[in-house]
Coordinates of C-alpha atoms and ligand atoms in Angstrom, one line a residue:
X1 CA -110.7 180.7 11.8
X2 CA -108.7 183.4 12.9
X3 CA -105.9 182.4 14.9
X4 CA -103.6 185.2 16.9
X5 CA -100.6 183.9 18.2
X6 CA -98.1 185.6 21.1
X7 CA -98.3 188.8 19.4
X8 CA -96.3 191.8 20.0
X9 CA -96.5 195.1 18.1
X10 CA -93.8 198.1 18.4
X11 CA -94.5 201.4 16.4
X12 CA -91.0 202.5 15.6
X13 CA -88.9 199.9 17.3
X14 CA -86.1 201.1 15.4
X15 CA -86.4 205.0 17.0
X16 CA -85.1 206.3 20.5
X17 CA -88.8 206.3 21.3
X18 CA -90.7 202.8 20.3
X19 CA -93.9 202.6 21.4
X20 CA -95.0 199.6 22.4
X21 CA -98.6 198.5 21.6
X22 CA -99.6 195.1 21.8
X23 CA -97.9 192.3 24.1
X24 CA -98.6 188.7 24.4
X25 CA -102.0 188.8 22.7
X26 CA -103.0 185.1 22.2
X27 CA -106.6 184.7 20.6
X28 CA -108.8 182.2 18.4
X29 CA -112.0 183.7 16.9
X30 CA -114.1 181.2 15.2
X31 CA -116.5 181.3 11.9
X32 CA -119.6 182.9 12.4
X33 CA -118.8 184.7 16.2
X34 CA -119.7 187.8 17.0
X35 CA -117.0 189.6 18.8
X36 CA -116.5 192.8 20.7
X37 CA -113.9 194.6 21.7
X38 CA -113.7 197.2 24.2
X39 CA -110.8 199.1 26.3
X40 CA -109.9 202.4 27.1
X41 CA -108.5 204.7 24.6
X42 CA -104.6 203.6 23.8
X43 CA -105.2 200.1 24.7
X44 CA -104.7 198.6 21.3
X45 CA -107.8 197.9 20.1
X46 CA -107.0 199.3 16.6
X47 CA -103.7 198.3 16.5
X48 CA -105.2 194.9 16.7
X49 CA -107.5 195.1 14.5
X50 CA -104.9 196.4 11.9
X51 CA -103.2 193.1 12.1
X52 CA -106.1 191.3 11.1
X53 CA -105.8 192.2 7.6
X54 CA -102.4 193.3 7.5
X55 CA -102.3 196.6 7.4
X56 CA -99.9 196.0 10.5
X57 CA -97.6 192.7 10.5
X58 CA -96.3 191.7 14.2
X59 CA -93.1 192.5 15.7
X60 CA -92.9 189.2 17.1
X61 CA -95.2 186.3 16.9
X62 CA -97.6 185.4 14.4
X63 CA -101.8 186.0 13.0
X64 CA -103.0 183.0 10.8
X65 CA -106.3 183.9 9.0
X66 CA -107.5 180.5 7.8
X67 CA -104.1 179.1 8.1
X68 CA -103.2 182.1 6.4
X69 CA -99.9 183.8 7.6
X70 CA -100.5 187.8 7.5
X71 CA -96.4 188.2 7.7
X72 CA -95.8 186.9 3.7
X73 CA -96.1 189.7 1.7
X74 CA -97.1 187.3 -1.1
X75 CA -100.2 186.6 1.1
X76 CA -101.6 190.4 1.3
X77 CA -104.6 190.1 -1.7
X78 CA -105.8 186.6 -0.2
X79 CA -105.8 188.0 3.3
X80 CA -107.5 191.0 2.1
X81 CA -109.9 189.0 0.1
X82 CA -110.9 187.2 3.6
X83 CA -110.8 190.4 5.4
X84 CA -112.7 193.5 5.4
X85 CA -112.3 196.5 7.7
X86 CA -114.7 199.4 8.4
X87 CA -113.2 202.2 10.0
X88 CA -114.2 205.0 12.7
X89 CA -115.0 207.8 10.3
X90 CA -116.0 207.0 6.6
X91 CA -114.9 210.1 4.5
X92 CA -111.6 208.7 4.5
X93 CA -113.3 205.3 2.8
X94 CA -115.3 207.1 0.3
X95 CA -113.5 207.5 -3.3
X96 CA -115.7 207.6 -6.0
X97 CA -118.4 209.8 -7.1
X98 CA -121.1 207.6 -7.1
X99 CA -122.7 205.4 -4.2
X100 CA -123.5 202.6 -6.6
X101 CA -119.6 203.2 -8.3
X102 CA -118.1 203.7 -4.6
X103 CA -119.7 199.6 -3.6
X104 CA -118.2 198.6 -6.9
X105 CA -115.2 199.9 -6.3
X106 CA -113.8 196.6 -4.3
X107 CA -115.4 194.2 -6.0
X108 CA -113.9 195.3 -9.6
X109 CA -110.4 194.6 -8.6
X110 CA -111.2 191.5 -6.9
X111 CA -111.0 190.5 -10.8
X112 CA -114.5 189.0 -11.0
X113 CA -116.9 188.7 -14.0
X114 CA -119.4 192.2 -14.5
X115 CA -122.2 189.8 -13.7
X116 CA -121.0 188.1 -10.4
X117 CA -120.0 192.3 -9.4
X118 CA -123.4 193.6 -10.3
X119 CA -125.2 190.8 -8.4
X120 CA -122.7 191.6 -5.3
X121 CA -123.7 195.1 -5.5
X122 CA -127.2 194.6 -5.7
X123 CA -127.8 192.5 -2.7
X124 CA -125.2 194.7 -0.7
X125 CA -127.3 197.9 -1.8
X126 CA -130.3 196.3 -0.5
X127 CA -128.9 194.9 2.5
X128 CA -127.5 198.6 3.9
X129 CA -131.4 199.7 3.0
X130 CA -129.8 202.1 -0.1
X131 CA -131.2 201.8 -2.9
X132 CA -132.8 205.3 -3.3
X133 CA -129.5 206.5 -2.7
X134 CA -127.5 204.5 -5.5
X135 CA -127.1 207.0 -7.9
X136 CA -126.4 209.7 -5.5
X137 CA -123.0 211.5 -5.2
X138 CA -122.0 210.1 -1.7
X139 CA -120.8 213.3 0.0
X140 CA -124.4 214.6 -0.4
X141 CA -125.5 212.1 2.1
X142 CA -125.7 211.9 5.8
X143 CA -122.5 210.6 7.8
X144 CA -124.5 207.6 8.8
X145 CA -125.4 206.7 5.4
X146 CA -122.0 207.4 4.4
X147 CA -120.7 204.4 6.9
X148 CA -123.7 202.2 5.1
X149 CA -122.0 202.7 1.8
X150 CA -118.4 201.6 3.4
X151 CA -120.3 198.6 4.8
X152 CA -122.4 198.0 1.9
X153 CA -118.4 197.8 0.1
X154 CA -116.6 195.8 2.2
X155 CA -119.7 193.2 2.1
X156 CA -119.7 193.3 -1.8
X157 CA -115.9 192.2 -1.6
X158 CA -117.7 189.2 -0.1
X159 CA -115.0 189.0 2.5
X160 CA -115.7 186.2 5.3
X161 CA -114.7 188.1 8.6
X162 CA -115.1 192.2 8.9
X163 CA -113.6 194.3 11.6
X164 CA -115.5 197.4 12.5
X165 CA -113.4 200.3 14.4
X166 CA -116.0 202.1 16.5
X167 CA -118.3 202.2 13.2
X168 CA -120.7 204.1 15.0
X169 CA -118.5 207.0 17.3
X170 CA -118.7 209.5 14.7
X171 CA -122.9 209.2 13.9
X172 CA -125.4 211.1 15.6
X173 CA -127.5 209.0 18.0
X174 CA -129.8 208.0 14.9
X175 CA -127.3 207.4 13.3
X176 CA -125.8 205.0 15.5
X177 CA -128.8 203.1 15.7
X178 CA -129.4 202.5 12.0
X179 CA -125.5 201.5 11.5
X180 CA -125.9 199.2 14.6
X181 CA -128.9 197.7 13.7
X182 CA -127.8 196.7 9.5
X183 CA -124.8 195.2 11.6
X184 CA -127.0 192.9 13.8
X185 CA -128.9 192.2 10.6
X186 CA -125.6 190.8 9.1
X187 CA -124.9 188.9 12.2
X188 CA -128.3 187.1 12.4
X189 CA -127.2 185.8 9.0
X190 CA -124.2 184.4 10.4
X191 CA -122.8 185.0 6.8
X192 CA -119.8 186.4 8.1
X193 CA -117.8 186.8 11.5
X194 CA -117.7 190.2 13.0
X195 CA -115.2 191.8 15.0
X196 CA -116.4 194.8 16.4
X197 CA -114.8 197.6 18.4
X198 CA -116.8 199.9 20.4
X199 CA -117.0 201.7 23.6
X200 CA -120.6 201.6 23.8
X201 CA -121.5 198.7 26.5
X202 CA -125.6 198.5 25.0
X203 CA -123.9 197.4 21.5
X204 CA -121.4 195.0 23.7
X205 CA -124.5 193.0 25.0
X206 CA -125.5 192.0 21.8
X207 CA -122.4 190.2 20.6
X208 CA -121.5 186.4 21.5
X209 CA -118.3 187.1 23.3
X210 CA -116.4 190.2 25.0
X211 CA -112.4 191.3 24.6
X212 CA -111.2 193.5 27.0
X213 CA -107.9 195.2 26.0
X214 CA -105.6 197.2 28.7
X215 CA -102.3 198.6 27.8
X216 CA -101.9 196.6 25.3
X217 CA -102.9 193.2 26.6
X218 CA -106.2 191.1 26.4
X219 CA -107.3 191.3 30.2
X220 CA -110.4 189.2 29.9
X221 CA -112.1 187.3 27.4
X222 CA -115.8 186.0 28.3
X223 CA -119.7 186.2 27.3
X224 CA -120.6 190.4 27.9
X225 CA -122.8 188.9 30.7
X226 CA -119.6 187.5 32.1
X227 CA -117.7 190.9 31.8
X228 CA -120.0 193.1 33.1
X229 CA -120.8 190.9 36.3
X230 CA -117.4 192.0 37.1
X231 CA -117.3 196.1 38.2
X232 CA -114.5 195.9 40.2
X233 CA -112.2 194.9 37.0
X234 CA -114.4 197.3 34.5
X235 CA -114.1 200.2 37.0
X236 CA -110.4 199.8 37.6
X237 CA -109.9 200.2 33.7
X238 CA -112.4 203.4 33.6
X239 CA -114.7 201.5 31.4
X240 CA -118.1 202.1 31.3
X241 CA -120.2 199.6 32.7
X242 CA -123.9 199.2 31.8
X243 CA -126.6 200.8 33.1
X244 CA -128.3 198.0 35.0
X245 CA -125.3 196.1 36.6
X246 CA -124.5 199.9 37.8
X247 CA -128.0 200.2 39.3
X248 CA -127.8 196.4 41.0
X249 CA -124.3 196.9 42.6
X250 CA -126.0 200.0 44.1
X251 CA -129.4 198.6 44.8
X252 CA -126.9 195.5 46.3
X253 CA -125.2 197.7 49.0
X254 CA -128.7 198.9 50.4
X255 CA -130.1 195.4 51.1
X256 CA -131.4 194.6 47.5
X257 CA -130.3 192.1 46.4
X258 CA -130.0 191.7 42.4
X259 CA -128.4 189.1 41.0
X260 CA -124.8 189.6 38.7
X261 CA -126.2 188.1 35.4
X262 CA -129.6 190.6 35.3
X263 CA -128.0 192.6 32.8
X264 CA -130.9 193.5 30.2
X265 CA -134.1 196.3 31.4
X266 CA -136.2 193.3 30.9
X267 CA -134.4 191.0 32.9
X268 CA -134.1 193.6 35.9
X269 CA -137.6 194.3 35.3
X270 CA -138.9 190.8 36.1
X271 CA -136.4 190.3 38.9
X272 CA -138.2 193.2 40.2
X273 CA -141.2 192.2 39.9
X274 CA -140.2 189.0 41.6
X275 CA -139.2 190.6 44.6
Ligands
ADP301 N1 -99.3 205.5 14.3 C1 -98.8 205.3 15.6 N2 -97.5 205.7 15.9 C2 -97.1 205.5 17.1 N3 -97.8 205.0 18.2 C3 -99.0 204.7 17.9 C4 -99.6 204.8 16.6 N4 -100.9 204.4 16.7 C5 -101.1 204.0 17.9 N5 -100.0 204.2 18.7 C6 -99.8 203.9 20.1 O1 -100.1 202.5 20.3 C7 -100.9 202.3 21.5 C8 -102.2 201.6 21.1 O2 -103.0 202.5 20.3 P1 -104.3 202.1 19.5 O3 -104.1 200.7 18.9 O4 -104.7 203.2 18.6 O5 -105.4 202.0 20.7 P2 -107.0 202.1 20.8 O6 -107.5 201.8 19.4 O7 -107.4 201.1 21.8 O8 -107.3 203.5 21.2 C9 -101.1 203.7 22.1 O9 -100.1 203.8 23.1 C10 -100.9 204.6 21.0 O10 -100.3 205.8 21.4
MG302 MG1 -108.8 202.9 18.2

């Protein structure tokens, strides 16, 4: 369990200009939940995630991962053993020359046996769908395989909870798909928890529970069904809000009336139908 206690997060608290980036962010995530997080640029999304494996350490309060106090420096290799984190754009990730070398990478200073690493590296190879690639120098491939090979990495450090940062911004829209759908393929084995940050509302509806960030603060916490029956609050933050509830609020204020949870093209479709 992750467990995020009245956290506060200053960048340069010591300067005349601290900027102030997380305030009085209280949160739980469980084993095996599937987590988004949305918010408009700024809001602290990443700074968030940062704390989850320490990159960042709080200003004031406290993040326990498995009872695991990020703030001890002594603690940084067994939170980063329990925490893996995939960033936006996955050049910066990639180090070594080959794919197969570049998802060994992480596993060979966890200090394991050759045997247990190769294993890892299989399965992760065949998870992320690369094993034509394995011998290929990554920067020959695609940037959307390129973000399979970071994945593939993190999940041969066999870390129990990952963080994605908006895995998925920087792919074309192929691209996206193909990242998004080896990620649901990782949540339907409920192997690990996921913590996913995005700003794209179809990738929202598939997770288990929604986290929307605004200046800083967590604003609402609820099922994506829950979140996007509420416009008013989605709107005011200049988030983008799904296709479908969009169409029913409209459809609402003519005299059709669509219920708030029909969220899906399937489930609008046979409320249509219905009608
Ligand atoms: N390295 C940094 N130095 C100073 N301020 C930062 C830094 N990174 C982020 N911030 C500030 O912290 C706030 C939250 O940023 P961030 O966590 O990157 O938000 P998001 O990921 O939601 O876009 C913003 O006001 C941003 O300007
Ligand atoms: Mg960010």
């Amino acid at each position: 369990m992750i467990k995020i206690n009245d956290l506060y997060f200053t960048y340069y608290p010591e300067s005349e200009n601290p900027q102030k980036a997380l305030t009085a962010v209280s949160l739980s995530i469980k084993e095996g939940e599937f987590v988004s997080i949305i918010g408009q640029n700024g809001s602290g999304k990443t700074t968030l995630a940062k704390h989850l494996n320490a990159i960042l350490t709080p200003t004031k309060g406290s993040v326990l991962i498995d009872g695991i106090n990020t703030r001890n420096k002594e603690n940084l290799w067994d939170v980063r053993k329990k925490v893996g984190m995939v960033f936006q754009n996955p050049e910066n990730q990639i180090i070594c020359s080959t794919v197969r070398s570049d998802i060994s990478f992480g596993p060979e200073n966890l200090g394991i046996n050759r045997v247990e690493i190769e294993n890892r590296v299989d399965k992760s190879i065949e998870l992320m769908g690369l094993s034509k690639y394995q011998d290929y120098p990554p920067h020959m491939l695609s940037i959307g395989l390129k973000q399979k090979v970071t994945i593939a990495g993190v999940l041969a450090m066999g870390t129990k909870y990952i963080i994605f940062d908006e895995p998925t911004s920087m792919l074309d829209s192929l691209g996206k798909k193909e990242v998004f759908e080896v990620i649901l393929n990782l949540r339907k084995k409920r192997e690990v928890t996921i913590i996913y940050i995005t700003h794209l509302m179809e990738e929202v509806l598939k997770s288990d529970r929604t986290i929307v960030m605004s200046e800083g603060k967590i604003v609402l916490d609820d099922s994506p069904k829950k979140i996007f029956s509420k416009l008013k609050i989605l709107r005011s933050l200049s988030l983008d809000v799904p296709i479908i509830p969009d169409i029913s609020s409209r459809l609402n204020k003519r005299g059709i009336s669509i219920p708030s949870q029909i969220i899906t093209t399937q489930e609008f479709v046979n409320c249509l139908k219905q009608l």
